Short mmCIF file of C-alpha atoms and ligand atoms in Angstrom, two decimals:
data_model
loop_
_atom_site.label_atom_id
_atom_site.label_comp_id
_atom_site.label_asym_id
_atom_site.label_seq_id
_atom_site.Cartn_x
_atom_site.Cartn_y
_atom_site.Cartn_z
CA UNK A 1 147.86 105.65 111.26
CA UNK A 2 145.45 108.36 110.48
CA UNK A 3 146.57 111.59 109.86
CA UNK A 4 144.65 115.30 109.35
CA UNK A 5 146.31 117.79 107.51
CA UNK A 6 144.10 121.22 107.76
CA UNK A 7 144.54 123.65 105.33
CA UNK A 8 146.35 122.96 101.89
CA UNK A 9 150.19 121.20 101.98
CA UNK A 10 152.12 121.07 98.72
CA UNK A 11 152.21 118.59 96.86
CA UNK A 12 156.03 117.37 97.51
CA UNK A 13 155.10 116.99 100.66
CA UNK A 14 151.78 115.45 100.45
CA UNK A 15 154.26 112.74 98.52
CA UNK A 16 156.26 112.29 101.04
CA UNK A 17 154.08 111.50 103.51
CA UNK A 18 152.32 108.77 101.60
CA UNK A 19 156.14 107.41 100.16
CA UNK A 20 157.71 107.89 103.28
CA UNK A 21 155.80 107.11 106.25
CA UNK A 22 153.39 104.65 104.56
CA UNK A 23 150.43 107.12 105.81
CA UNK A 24 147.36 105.65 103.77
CA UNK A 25 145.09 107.75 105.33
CA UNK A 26 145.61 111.43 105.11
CA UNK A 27 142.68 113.51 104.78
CA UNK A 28 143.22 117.33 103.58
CA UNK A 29 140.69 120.07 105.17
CA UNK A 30 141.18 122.91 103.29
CA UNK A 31 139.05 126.10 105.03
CA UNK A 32 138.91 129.53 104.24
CA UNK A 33 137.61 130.62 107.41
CA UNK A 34 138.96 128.89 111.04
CA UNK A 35 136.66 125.64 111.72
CA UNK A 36 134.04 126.37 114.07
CA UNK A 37 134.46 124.10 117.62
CA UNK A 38 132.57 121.25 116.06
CA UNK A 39 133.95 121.14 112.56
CA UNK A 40 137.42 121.02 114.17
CA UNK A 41 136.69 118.03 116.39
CA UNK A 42 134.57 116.62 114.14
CA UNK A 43 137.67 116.46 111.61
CA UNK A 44 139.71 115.46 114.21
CA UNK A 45 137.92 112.49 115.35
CA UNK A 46 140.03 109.46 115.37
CA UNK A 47 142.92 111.03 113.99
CA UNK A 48 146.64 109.88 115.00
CA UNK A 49 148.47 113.18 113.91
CA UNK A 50 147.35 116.74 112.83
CA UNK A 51 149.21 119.32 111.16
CA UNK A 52 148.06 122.43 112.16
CA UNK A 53 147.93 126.22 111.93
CA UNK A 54 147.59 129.32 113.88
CA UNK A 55 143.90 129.99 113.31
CA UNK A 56 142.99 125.98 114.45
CA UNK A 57 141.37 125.64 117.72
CA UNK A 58 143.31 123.19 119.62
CA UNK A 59 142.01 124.15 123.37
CA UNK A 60 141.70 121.66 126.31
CA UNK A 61 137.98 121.69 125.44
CA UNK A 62 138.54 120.38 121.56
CA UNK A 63 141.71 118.51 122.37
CA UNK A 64 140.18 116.25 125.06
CA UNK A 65 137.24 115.02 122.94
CA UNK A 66 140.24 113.71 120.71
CA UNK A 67 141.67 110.61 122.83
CA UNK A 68 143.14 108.73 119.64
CA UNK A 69 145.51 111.83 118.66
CA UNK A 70 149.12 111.56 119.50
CA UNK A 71 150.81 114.37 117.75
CA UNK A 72 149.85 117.88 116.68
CA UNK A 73 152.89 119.48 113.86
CA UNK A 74 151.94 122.86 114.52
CA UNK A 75 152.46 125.32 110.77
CA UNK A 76 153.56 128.17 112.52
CA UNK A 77 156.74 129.14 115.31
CA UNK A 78 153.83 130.19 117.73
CA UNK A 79 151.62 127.34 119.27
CA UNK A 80 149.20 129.82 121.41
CA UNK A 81 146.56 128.11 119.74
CA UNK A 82 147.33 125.09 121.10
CA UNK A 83 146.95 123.67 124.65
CA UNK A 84 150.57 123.12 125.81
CA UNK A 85 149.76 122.26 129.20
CA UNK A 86 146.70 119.95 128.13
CA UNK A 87 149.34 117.83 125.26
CA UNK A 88 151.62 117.50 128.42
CA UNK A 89 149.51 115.95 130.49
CA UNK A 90 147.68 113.49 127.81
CA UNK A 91 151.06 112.59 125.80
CA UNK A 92 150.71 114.64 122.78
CA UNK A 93 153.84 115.87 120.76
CA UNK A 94 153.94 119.28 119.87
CA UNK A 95 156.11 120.39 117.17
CA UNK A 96 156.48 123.63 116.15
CA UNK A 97 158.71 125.50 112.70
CA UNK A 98 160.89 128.06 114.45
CA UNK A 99 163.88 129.65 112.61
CA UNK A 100 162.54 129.23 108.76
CA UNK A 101 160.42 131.81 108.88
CA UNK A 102 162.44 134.65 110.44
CA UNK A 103 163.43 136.95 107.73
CA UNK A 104 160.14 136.80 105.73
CA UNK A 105 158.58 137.79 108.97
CA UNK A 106 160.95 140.67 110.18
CA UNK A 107 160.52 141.93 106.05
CA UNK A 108 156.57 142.63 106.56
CA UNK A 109 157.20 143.95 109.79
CA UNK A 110 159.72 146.38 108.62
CA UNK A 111 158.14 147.24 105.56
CA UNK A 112 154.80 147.75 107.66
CA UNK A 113 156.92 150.19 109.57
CA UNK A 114 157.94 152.11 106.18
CA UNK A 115 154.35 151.93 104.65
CA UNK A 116 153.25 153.92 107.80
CA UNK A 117 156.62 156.23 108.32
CA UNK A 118 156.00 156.77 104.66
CA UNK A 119 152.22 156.62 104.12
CA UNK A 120 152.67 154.56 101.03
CA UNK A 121 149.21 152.79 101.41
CA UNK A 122 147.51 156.16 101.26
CA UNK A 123 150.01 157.32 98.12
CA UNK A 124 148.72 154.53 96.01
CA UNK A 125 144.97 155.33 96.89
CA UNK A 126 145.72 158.97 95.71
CA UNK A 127 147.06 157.78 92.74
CA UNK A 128 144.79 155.37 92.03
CA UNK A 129 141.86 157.71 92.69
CA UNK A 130 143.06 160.53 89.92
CA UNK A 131 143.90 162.88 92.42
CA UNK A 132 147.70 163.38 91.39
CA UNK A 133 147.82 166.57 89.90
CA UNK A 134 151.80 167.14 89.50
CA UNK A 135 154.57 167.52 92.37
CA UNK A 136 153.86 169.54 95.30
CA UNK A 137 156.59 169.78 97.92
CA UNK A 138 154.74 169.55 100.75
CA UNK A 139 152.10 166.48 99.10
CA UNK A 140 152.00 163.17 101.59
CA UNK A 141 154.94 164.02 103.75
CA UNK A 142 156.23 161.07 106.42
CA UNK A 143 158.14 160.66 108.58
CA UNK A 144 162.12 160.16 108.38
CA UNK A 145 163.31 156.16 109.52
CA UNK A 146 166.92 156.85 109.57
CA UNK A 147 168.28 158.26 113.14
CA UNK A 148 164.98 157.59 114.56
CA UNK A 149 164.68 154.97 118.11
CA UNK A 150 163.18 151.57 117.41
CA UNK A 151 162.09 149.81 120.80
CA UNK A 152 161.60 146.00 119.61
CA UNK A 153 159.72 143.87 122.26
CA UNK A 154 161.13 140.33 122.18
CA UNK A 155 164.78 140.22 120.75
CA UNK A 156 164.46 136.67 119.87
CA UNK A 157 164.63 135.25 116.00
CA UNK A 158 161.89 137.34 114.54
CA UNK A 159 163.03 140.43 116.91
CA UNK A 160 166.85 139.96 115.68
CA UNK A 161 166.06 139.80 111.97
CA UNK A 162 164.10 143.03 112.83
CA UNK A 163 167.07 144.80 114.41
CA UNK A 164 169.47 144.00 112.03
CA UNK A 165 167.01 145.38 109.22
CA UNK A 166 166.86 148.67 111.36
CA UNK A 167 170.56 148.29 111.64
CA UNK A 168 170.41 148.82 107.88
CA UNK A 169 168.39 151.46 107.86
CA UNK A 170 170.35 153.60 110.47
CA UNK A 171 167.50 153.34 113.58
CA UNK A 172 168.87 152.82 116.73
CA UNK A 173 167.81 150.48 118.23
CA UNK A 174 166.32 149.73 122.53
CA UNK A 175 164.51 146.27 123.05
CA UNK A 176 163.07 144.19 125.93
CA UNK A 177 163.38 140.46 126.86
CA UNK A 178 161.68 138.40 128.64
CA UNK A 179 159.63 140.16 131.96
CA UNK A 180 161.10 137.86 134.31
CA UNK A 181 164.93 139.02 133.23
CA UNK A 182 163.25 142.40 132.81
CA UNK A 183 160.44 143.53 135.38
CA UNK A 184 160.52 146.83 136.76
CA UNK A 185 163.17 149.79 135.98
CA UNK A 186 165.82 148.30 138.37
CA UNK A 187 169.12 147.05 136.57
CA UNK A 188 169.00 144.59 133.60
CA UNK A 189 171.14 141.83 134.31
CA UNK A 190 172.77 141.72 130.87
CA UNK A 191 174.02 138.29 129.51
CA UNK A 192 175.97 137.18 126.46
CA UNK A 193 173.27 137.30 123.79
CA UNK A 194 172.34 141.37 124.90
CA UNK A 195 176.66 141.55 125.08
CA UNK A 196 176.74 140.42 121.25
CA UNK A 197 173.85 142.67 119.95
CA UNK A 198 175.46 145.76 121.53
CA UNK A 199 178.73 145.27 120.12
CA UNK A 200 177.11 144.56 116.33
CA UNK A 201 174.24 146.48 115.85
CA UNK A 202 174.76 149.01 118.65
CA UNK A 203 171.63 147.59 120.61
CA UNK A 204 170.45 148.50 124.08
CA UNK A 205 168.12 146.34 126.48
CA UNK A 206 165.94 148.59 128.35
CA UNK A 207 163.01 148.07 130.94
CA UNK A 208 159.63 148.18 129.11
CA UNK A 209 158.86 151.42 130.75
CA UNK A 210 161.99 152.95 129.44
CA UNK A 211 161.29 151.41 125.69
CA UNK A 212 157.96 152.81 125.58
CA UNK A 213 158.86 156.61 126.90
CA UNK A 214 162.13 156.51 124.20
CA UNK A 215 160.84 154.95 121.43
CA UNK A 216 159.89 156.74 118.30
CA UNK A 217 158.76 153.31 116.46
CA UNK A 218 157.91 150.34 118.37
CA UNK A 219 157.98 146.58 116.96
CA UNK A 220 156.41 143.29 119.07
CA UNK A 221 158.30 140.03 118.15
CA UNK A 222 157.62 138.16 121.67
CA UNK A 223 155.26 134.75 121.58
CA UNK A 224 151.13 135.31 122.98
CA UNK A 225 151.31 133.64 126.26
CA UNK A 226 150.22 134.08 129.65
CA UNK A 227 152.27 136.59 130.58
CA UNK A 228 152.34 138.75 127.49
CA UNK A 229 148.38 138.49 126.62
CA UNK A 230 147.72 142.36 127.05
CA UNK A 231 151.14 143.75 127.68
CA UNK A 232 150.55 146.18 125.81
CA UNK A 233 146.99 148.08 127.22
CA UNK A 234 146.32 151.41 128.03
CA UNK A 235 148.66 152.32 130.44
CA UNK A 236 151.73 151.17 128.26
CA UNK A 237 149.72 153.12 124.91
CA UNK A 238 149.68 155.82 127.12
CA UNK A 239 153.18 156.12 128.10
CA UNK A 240 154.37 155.75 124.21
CA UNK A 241 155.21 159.06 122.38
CA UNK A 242 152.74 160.85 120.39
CA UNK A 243 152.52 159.81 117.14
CA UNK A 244 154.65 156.62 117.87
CA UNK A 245 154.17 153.84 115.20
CA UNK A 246 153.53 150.16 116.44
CA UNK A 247 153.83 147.62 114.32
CA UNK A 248 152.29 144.25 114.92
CA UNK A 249 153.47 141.14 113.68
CA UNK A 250 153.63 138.68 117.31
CA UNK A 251 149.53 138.19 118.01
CA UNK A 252 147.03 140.54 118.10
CA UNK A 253 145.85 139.50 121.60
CA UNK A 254 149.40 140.99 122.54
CA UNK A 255 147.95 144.21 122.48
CA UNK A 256 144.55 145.28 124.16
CA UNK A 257 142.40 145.83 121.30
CA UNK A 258 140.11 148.47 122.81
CA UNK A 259 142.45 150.39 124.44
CA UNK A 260 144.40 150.10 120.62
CA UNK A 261 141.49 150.81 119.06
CA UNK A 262 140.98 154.14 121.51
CA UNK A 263 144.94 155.15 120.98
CA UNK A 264 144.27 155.17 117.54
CA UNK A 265 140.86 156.92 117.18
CA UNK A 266 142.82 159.38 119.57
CA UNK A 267 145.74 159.78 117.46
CA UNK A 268 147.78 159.26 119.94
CA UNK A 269 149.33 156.45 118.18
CA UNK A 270 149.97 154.69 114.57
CA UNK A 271 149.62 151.48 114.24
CA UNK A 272 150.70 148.80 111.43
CA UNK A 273 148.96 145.85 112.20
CA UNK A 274 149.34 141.93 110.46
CA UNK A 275 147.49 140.36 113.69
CA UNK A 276 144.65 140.93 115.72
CA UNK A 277 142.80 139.97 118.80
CA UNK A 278 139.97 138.06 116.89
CA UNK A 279 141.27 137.17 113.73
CA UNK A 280 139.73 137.64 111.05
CA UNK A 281 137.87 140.03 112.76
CA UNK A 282 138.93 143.77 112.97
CA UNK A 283 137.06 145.95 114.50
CA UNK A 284 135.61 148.80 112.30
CA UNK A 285 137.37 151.66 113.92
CA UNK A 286 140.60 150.11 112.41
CA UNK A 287 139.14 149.70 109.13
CA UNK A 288 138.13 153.09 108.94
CA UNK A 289 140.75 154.90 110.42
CA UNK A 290 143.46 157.15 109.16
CA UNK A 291 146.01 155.79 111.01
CA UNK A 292 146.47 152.20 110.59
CA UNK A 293 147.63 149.87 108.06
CA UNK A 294 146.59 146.88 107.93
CA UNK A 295 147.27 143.05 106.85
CA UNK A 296 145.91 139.75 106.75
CA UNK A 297 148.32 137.72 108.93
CA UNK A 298 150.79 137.12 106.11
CA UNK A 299 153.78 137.60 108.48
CA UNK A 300 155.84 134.57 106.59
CA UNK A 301 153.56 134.56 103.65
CA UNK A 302 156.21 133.84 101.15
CA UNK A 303 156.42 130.58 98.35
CA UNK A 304 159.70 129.38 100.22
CA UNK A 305 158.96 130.16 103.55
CA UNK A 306 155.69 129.18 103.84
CA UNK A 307 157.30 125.72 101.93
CA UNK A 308 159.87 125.95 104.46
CA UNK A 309 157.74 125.51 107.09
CA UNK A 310 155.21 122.94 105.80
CA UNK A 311 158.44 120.56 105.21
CA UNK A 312 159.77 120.95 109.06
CA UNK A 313 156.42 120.19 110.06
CA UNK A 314 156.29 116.79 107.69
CA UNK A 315 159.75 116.23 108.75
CA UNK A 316 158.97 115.89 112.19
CA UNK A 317 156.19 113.75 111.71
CA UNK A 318 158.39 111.78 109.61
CA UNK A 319 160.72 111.89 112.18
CA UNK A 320 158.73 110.82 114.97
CA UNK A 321 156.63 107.78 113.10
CA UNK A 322 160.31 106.58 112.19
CA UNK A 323 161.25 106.77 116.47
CA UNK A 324 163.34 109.63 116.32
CA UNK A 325 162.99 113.11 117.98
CA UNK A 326 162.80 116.13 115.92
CA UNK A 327 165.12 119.31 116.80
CA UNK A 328 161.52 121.35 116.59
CA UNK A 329 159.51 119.66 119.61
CA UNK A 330 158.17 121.84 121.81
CA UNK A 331 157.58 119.11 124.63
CA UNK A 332 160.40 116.93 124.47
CA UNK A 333 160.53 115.82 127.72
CA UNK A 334 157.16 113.77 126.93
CA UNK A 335 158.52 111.85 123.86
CA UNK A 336 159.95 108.99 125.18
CA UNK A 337 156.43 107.88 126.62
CA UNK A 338 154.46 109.01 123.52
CA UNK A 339 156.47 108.18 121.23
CA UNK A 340 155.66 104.25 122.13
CA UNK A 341 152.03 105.10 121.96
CA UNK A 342 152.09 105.66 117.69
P1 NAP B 401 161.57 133.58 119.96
O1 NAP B 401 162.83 133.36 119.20
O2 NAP B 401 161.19 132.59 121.01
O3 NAP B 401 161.67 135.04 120.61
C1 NAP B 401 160.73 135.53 121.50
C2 NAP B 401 161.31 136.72 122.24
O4 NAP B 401 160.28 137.26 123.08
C3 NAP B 401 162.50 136.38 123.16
O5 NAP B 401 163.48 137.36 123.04
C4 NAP B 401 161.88 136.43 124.56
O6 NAP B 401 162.78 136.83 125.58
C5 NAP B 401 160.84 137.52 124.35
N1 NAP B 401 159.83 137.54 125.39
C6 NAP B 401 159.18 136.51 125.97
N2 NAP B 401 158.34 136.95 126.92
C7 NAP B 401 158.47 138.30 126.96
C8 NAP B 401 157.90 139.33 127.73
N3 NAP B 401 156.99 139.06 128.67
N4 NAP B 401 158.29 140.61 127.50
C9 NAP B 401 159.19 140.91 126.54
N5 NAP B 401 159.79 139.97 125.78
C10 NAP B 401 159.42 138.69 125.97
O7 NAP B 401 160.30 133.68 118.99
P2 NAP B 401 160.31 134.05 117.43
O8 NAP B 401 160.59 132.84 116.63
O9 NAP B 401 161.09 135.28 117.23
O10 NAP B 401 158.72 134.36 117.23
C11 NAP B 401 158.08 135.37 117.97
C12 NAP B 401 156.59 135.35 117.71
O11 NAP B 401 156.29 135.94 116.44
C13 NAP B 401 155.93 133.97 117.61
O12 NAP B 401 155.68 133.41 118.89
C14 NAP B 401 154.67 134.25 116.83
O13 NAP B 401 153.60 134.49 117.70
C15 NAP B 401 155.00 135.51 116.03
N6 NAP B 401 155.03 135.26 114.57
C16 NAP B 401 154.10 135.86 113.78
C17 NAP B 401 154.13 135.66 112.41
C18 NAP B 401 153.13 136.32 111.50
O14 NAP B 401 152.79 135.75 110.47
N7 NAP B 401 152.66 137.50 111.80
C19 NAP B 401 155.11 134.84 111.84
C20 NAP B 401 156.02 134.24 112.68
C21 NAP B 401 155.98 134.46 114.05
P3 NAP B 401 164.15 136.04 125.95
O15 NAP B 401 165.10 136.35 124.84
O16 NAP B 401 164.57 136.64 127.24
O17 NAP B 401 163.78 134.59 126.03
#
């Protein structure tokens, strides 16, 4: 059994894996940068099992040149970097680590939202750069959180940590589900889960058209797929309220990055950004402008969570070398026939 773990695992866990599942062959790519196409399936060549990451190629173009691999434990909740369709059809488990990383998540999101409300990026550069003279009531004003509208796209685990924060913080809060449930202004067919959010935290599900006209702050927690590559464009920047801040922590392709970049050049909008379109690439007019803040993809970026999620990854490799399904498979239907193929 040969397995690739890319980027760095702790050590615990590296443990396990040798103790545990009698792996003798685990080979550790640590990278900085994503692998380019042929580093990646170069790495991967012969390799039973990868654990993966968001940044790791893992198209039907890379993943077919890999016929020995049989499982791919995916670091992250979101698997857009990974060929879902492709693992179906050749017998490759997908795992994924939903659930652990929820509240670290929804905290940068929310406090991206108060470093822009509250320009607390630029206060520390003032600081920093001498120019404090003494108080001035009128120095760095924001804006006020508390009574303000917070549309969240997405009320799933991420989006639901986030309301409850802006629970806390006296928003009120309009969000969106899926477009299928949700297309068009027509009635919302409302079911238990949008039922249980109005009665604790005061929530209403709105079209997207209505969320983007109504919302003063606007936060995307849905997954990058089909469907939601580009929801967000210039038609949907344009309907948002001047001066709205969008904060996003979901995937930067999400969000048209030219027509972002243009809404923010504009000033039509602020935006508080952890992801982007061509990570790590962002584009220059983000780097330079007023009217973003920005951050490395650290979304769950804490000791425990990011621990948290390395060990449901091992754990379902574990799991699945040992002939049991793991809670966090993406593709379960497909483990009974690849499961007798490890
Ligand atoms: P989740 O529990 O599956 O929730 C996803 C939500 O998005 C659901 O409410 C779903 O609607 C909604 N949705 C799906 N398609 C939609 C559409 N077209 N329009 C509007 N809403 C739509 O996922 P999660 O665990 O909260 O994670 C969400 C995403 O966050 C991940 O996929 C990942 O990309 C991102 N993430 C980023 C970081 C980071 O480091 N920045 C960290 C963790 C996660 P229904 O409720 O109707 O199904």
């Amino acid at each position: 059994m040969k397995v690739l773990c890319l980027g760095k695992l702790p050590s615990p866990l590296q443990e396990r894996l040798k103790t545990e599942a009698k792996i003798e062959s685990v080979t550790y790519v640590d990278r900085a940068a994503p692998l380019t196409d042929t580093e990646i399936t170069a790495a991967l060549s012969g390799m039973d099992i990868v654990l993966s990451e968001p940044q790791d190629n893992l198209s039907e173009n890379i993943l077919s040149r890999c016929q020995a691999l049989r499982m791919v434990a995916q670091r992250a909740v979101g698997y857009d970097n990974v060929d879902l369709e492709y693992c179906n059809r050749s017998g490759i488990l997908l795992s994924n680590t939903p659930g652990v990383l929820d509240n670290a998540t929804a905290d940068l999101a929310f406090s991206l939202l108060l470093c822009a409300a509250r320009r607390i990026v630029e206060a520390d550069r003032y600081v920093r750069a001498g120019l404090w003279h003494g108080f001035e009531s009128d120095l760095l004003l924001g804006r006020e959180i508390s009574g303000k509208t917070l549309g969240i796209v997405g009320l799933g685990r991420i989006g639901e940590a986030m309301a409850r924060r802006a629970w806390g913080f006296g928003l009120k809060i309009i969000y969106c589900r899926s477009a299928h449930k949700n297309s068009g202004t027509t009635e919302i067919e409302l079911d238990e889960k949008d039922r249980r959010l109005a009665q604790s935290l005061g929530a209403r599900r709105v079209s997207m058209e209505d969320l983007l006209k109504e919302s003063d702050f606007i936060s995307l927690h849905c997954p990058l797929k089909k469907e939601t590559t580009n929801l967000i464009g210039a038609a949907e920047l344009a309907l948002m309220k001047n001066g709205c801040i969008l904060v996003n922590t979901a995937r930067g392709k999400v969000v048209e990055e030219k027509a972002l970049v243009e809404a923010v050049t504009k000033g039509k909008i602020i935006a508080a950004l952890d992801v982007f379109a061509q990570e790590p690439t962002v584009p220059p007019p983000l780097l330079n402008s007023p009217n973003t803040v920005l951050a490395p993809h650290i979304g769950s970026a804490t000791d425990e969570t990011r621990f948290a999620m390395a060990e449901l990854a091992v754990n379902a490799v574990l799991q699945v070398l040992q002939g049991g399904l793991p809670a966090n498979l993406v593709n379960p239907q497909i483990f009974e026939s690849a499961v007798n193929k490890l």
